[in-house]
GROMACS .gro file of C-alpha atoms in nm:
model
  190
    1ARG     CA    1  20.644   3.353  -0.169
    2LEU     CA    2  20.580   3.671  -0.369
    3VAL     CA    3  20.927   3.797  -0.282
    4GLU     CA    4  21.080   3.474  -0.411
    5ARG     CA    5  20.889   3.503  -0.741
    6LEU     CA    6  20.994   3.867  -0.779
    7ASP     CA    7  21.354   3.777  -0.704
    8THR     CA    8  21.344   3.500  -0.965
    9SER     CA    9  21.178   3.734  -1.220
   10TRP     CA   10  21.441   3.998  -1.152
   11LYS     CA   11  21.723   3.748  -1.205
   12GLU     CA   12  21.566   3.627  -1.531
   13LEU     CA   13  21.523   3.985  -1.651
   14LYS     CA   14  21.886   4.067  -1.569
   15SER     CA   15  21.998   3.754  -1.749
   16GLN     CA   16  21.793   3.846  -2.058
   17ALA     CA   17  21.930   4.202  -2.054
   18ASN     CA   18  22.288   4.076  -2.035
   19ALA     CA   19  22.224   3.828  -2.317
   20ALA     CA   20  22.074   4.108  -2.532
   21ARG     CA   21  22.373   4.330  -2.456
   22LEU     CA   22  22.614   4.053  -2.555
   23ARG     CA   23  22.422   3.990  -2.881
   24SER     CA   24  22.430   4.361  -2.971
   25GLU     CA   25  22.793   4.420  -2.864
   26PRO     CA   26  22.943   4.336  -3.206
   27PHE     CA   27  22.725   4.606  -3.364
   28MET     CA   28  22.810   4.877  -3.112
   29PRO     CA   29  23.124   5.014  -3.286
   30SER     CA   30  22.954   5.044  -3.624
   31GLU     CA   31  22.649   5.211  -3.470
   32ALA     CA   32  22.874   5.444  -3.271
   33ASP     CA   33  23.047   5.536  -3.598
   34LYS     CA   34  22.709   5.616  -3.752
   35VAL     CA   35  22.632   5.844  -3.456
   36LYS     CA   36  22.970   6.016  -3.497
   37LEU     CA   37  22.896   6.079  -3.865
   38ALA     CA   38  22.553   6.214  -3.781
   39VAL     CA   39  22.705   6.446  -3.520
   40ARG     CA   40  22.963   6.575  -3.771
   41ALA     CA   41  22.691   6.642  -4.027
   42PHE     CA   42  22.477   6.813  -3.766
   43THR     CA   43  22.771   7.029  -3.652
   44GLN     CA   44  22.802   7.157  -4.009
   45GLU     CA   45  22.428   7.220  -4.015
   46GLU     CA   46  22.465   7.409  -3.686
   47ARG     CA   47  22.738   7.628  -3.842
   48ASN     CA   48  22.521   7.695  -4.146
   49PHE     CA   49  22.227   7.792  -3.927
   50ARG     CA   50  22.446   8.030  -3.727
   51ARG     CA   51  22.554   8.201  -4.051
   52THR     CA   52  22.193   8.223  -4.167
   53TYR     CA   53  22.084   8.348  -3.827
   54LEU     CA   54  22.347   8.624  -3.825
   55SER     CA   55  22.248   8.738  -4.174
   56GLU     CA   56  21.870   8.729  -4.115
   57ALA     CA   57  21.822   8.824  -3.749
   58PRO     CA   58  21.680   9.176  -3.707
   59PHE     CA   59  21.978   9.343  -3.539
   60SER     CA   60  21.917   9.657  -3.745
   61HIS     CA   61  21.644   9.919  -3.706
   62GLU     CA   62  21.592   9.928  -4.082
   63VAL     CA   63  21.309   9.673  -4.065
   64SER     CA   64  20.959   9.728  -3.935
   65SER     CA   65  20.849   9.570  -3.609
   66SER     CA   66  20.611   9.338  -3.792
   67ALA     CA   67  20.889   9.223  -4.028
   68ALA     CA   68  21.123   9.175  -3.731
   69PHE     CA   69  20.865   8.962  -3.549
   70ARG     CA   70  20.808   8.748  -3.861
   71VAL     CA   71  21.183   8.684  -3.890
   72LEU     CA   72  21.213   8.613  -3.517
   73HIS     CA   73  20.925   8.366  -3.536
   74SER     CA   74  21.080   8.188  -3.835
   75LEU     CA   75  21.424   8.170  -3.672
   76ASN     CA   76  21.269   8.045  -3.348
   77ALA     CA   77  21.084   7.765  -3.529
   78THR     CA   78  21.400   7.652  -3.709
   79LEU     CA   79  21.609   7.680  -3.393
   80SER     CA   80  21.358   7.474  -3.194
   81VAL     CA   81  21.379   7.192  -3.450
   82LEU     CA   82  21.759   7.202  -3.441
   83GLU     CA   83  21.762   7.201  -3.060
   84ALA     CA   84  21.536   6.894  -3.054
   85ARG     CA   85  21.767   6.717  -3.298
   86SER     CA   86  22.074   6.814  -3.094
   87GLU     CA   87  21.912   6.670  -2.780
   88ARG     CA   88  21.843   6.343  -2.963
   89LEU     CA   89  22.202   6.325  -3.089
   90SER     CA   90  22.330   6.395  -2.737
   91GLU     CA   91  22.117   6.108  -2.606
   92LEU     CA   92  22.262   5.878  -2.872
   93GLN     CA   93  22.614   5.989  -2.784
   94VAL     CA   94  22.552   5.901  -2.419
   95LEU     CA   95  22.393   5.569  -2.519
   96PHE     CA   96  22.698   5.472  -2.725
   97GLU     CA   97  22.936   5.604  -2.458
   98LEU     CA   98  23.061   5.892  -2.674
   99LEU     CA   99  23.143   6.235  -2.541
  100PRO     CA  100  22.827   6.449  -2.591
  101SER     CA  101  22.865   6.761  -2.804
  102GLU     CA  102  22.775   7.099  -2.658
  103TYR     CA  103  22.633   7.270  -2.967
  104LYS     CA  104  22.742   7.613  -2.846
  105LYS     CA  105  22.631   7.792  -3.161
  106LEU     CA  106  22.273   7.683  -3.099
  107ALA     CA  107  22.298   7.805  -2.740
  108TRP     CA  108  22.432   8.142  -2.858
  109CYS     CA  109  22.150   8.171  -3.110
  110ARG     CA  110  21.890   8.090  -2.843
  111THR     CA  111  22.032   8.350  -2.604
  112GLU     CA  112  22.049   8.619  -2.873
  113LEU     CA  113  21.707   8.531  -3.012
  114THR     CA  114  21.552   8.569  -2.667
  115ARG     CA  115  21.724   8.905  -2.626
  116LEU     CA  116  21.618   9.018  -2.973
  117LYS     CA  117  21.257   8.928  -2.897
  118THR     CA  118  21.274   9.135  -2.578
  119LEU     CA  119  21.430   9.426  -2.765
  120TRP     CA  120  21.170   9.420  -3.042
  121ASP     CA  121  20.890   9.401  -2.785
  122ILE     CA  122  21.027   9.720  -2.631
  123ILE     CA  123  21.072   9.883  -2.975
  124PHE     CA  124  20.714   9.796  -3.066
  125MET     CA  125  20.583   9.938  -2.739
  126ALA     CA  126  20.788  10.258  -2.773
  127GLU     CA  127  20.683  10.310  -3.135
  128ALA     CA  128  20.316  10.261  -3.043
  129ARG     CA  129  20.344  10.514  -2.759
  130PHE     CA  130  20.523  10.770  -2.973
  131ARG     CA  131  20.270  10.731  -3.258
  132HIS     CA  132  19.987  10.778  -3.009
  133TRP     CA  133  20.150  11.086  -2.859
  134HIS     CA  134  20.214  11.241  -3.199
  135ALA     CA  135  19.843  11.203  -3.277
  136ILE     CA  136  19.738  11.404  -2.968
  137PRO     CA  137  19.636  11.762  -3.056
  138TRP     CA  138  19.854  12.032  -2.902
  139ASP     CA  139  19.580  12.173  -2.680
  140LYS     CA  140  19.529  11.829  -2.518
  141ALA     CA  141  19.898  11.742  -2.508
  142ARG     CA  142  19.971  11.982  -2.222
  143ALA     CA  143  19.737  11.788  -1.993
  144LYS     CA  144  19.916  11.461  -2.071
  145LEU     CA  145  20.267  11.603  -2.074
  146SER     CA  146  20.358  11.491  -1.722
  147ASP     CA  147  20.242  11.134  -1.792
  148MET     CA  148  20.427  11.127  -2.125
  149ALA     CA  149  20.749  11.251  -1.962
  150THR     CA  150  20.720  10.994  -1.681
  151GLN     CA  151  20.670  10.709  -1.928
  152THR     CA  152  20.958  10.826  -2.145
  153ARG     CA  153  21.194  10.851  -1.848
  154ALA     CA  154  21.089  10.504  -1.731
  155LEU     CA  155  21.165  10.370  -2.078
  156LYS     CA  156  21.498  10.554  -2.077
  157ASP     CA  157  21.585  10.395  -1.739
  158GLN     CA  158  21.487  10.052  -1.872
  159LEU     CA  159  21.719  10.103  -2.168
  160VAL     CA  160  22.009  10.182  -1.934
  161THR     CA  161  21.969   9.840  -1.772
  162LEU     CA  162  21.950   9.672  -2.113
  163ALA     CA  163  22.254   9.848  -2.259
  164ALA     CA  164  22.498   9.571  -2.164
  165PRO     CA  165  22.333   9.282  -2.352
  166PHE     CA  166  22.188   9.492  -2.639
  167GLY     CA  167  22.423   9.789  -2.663
  168ARG     CA  168  22.608   9.691  -2.980
  169TRP     CA  169  22.297   9.621  -3.188
  170ASP     CA  170  22.188   9.890  -3.432
  171ALA     CA  171  21.819   9.843  -3.342
  172PHE     CA  172  21.897   9.916  -2.977
  173ILE     CA  173  22.111  10.220  -3.059
  174HIS     CA  174  21.833  10.357  -3.280
  175LEU     CA  175  21.570  10.300  -3.009
  176GLU     CA  176  21.790  10.464  -2.748
  177THR     CA  177  21.838  10.766  -2.976
  178ARG     CA  178  21.462  10.796  -3.037
  179VAL     CA  179  21.382  10.774  -2.666
  180ARG     CA  180  21.643  11.037  -2.581
  181ALA     CA  181  21.508  11.262  -2.856
  182MET     CA  182  21.151  11.220  -2.727
  183ASP     CA  183  21.269  11.294  -2.373
  184GLY     CA  184  21.442  11.609  -2.498
  185ASP     CA  185  21.136  11.712  -2.699
  186LEU     CA  186  20.911  11.669  -2.395
  187ASP     CA  187  21.151  11.878  -2.185
  188LEU     CA  188  21.139  12.154  -2.446
  189ILE     CA  189  20.759  12.147  -2.461
  190SER     CA  190  20.720  12.171  -2.085
   0.00000   0.00000   0.00000
């Protein structure tokens, strides 16, 4: 008996869904056109953000770590909003049986932003270490020399693995130069 009621309810629900689809069918093309217009406008917004991102992102070493982190945070917040909007537009495109857009510029920005955050984390760590080491008096530096050299070489090795994704950025090149210089200085001291 329960199965019969469920079967009847299911048939009624399917019938109501089909009736609703038929009532909304005349509006589908106009709504799909609205989605297309929204996607075009968003694509322009995506291009504008990419331009802004490329001009503001801290690819250069000429900013402080704190300034770089502020910019990264701001770009991340804006990018997260744009990604959420792109997901919503993609859902609408699927709903109206349109080909979903890929929004590649947003994906590129996300990849680069993640890499930049990693790079600036490393820059911050290296700067903090080097500042600490420069503050050590000479008579105490000899005792810590082996540890300092080991840490510098480990950082140098880490930079070798990161050279492929970061190698063309000025901030990376500057960091690499500073680490090599510190490694050379430590060799000279020992």
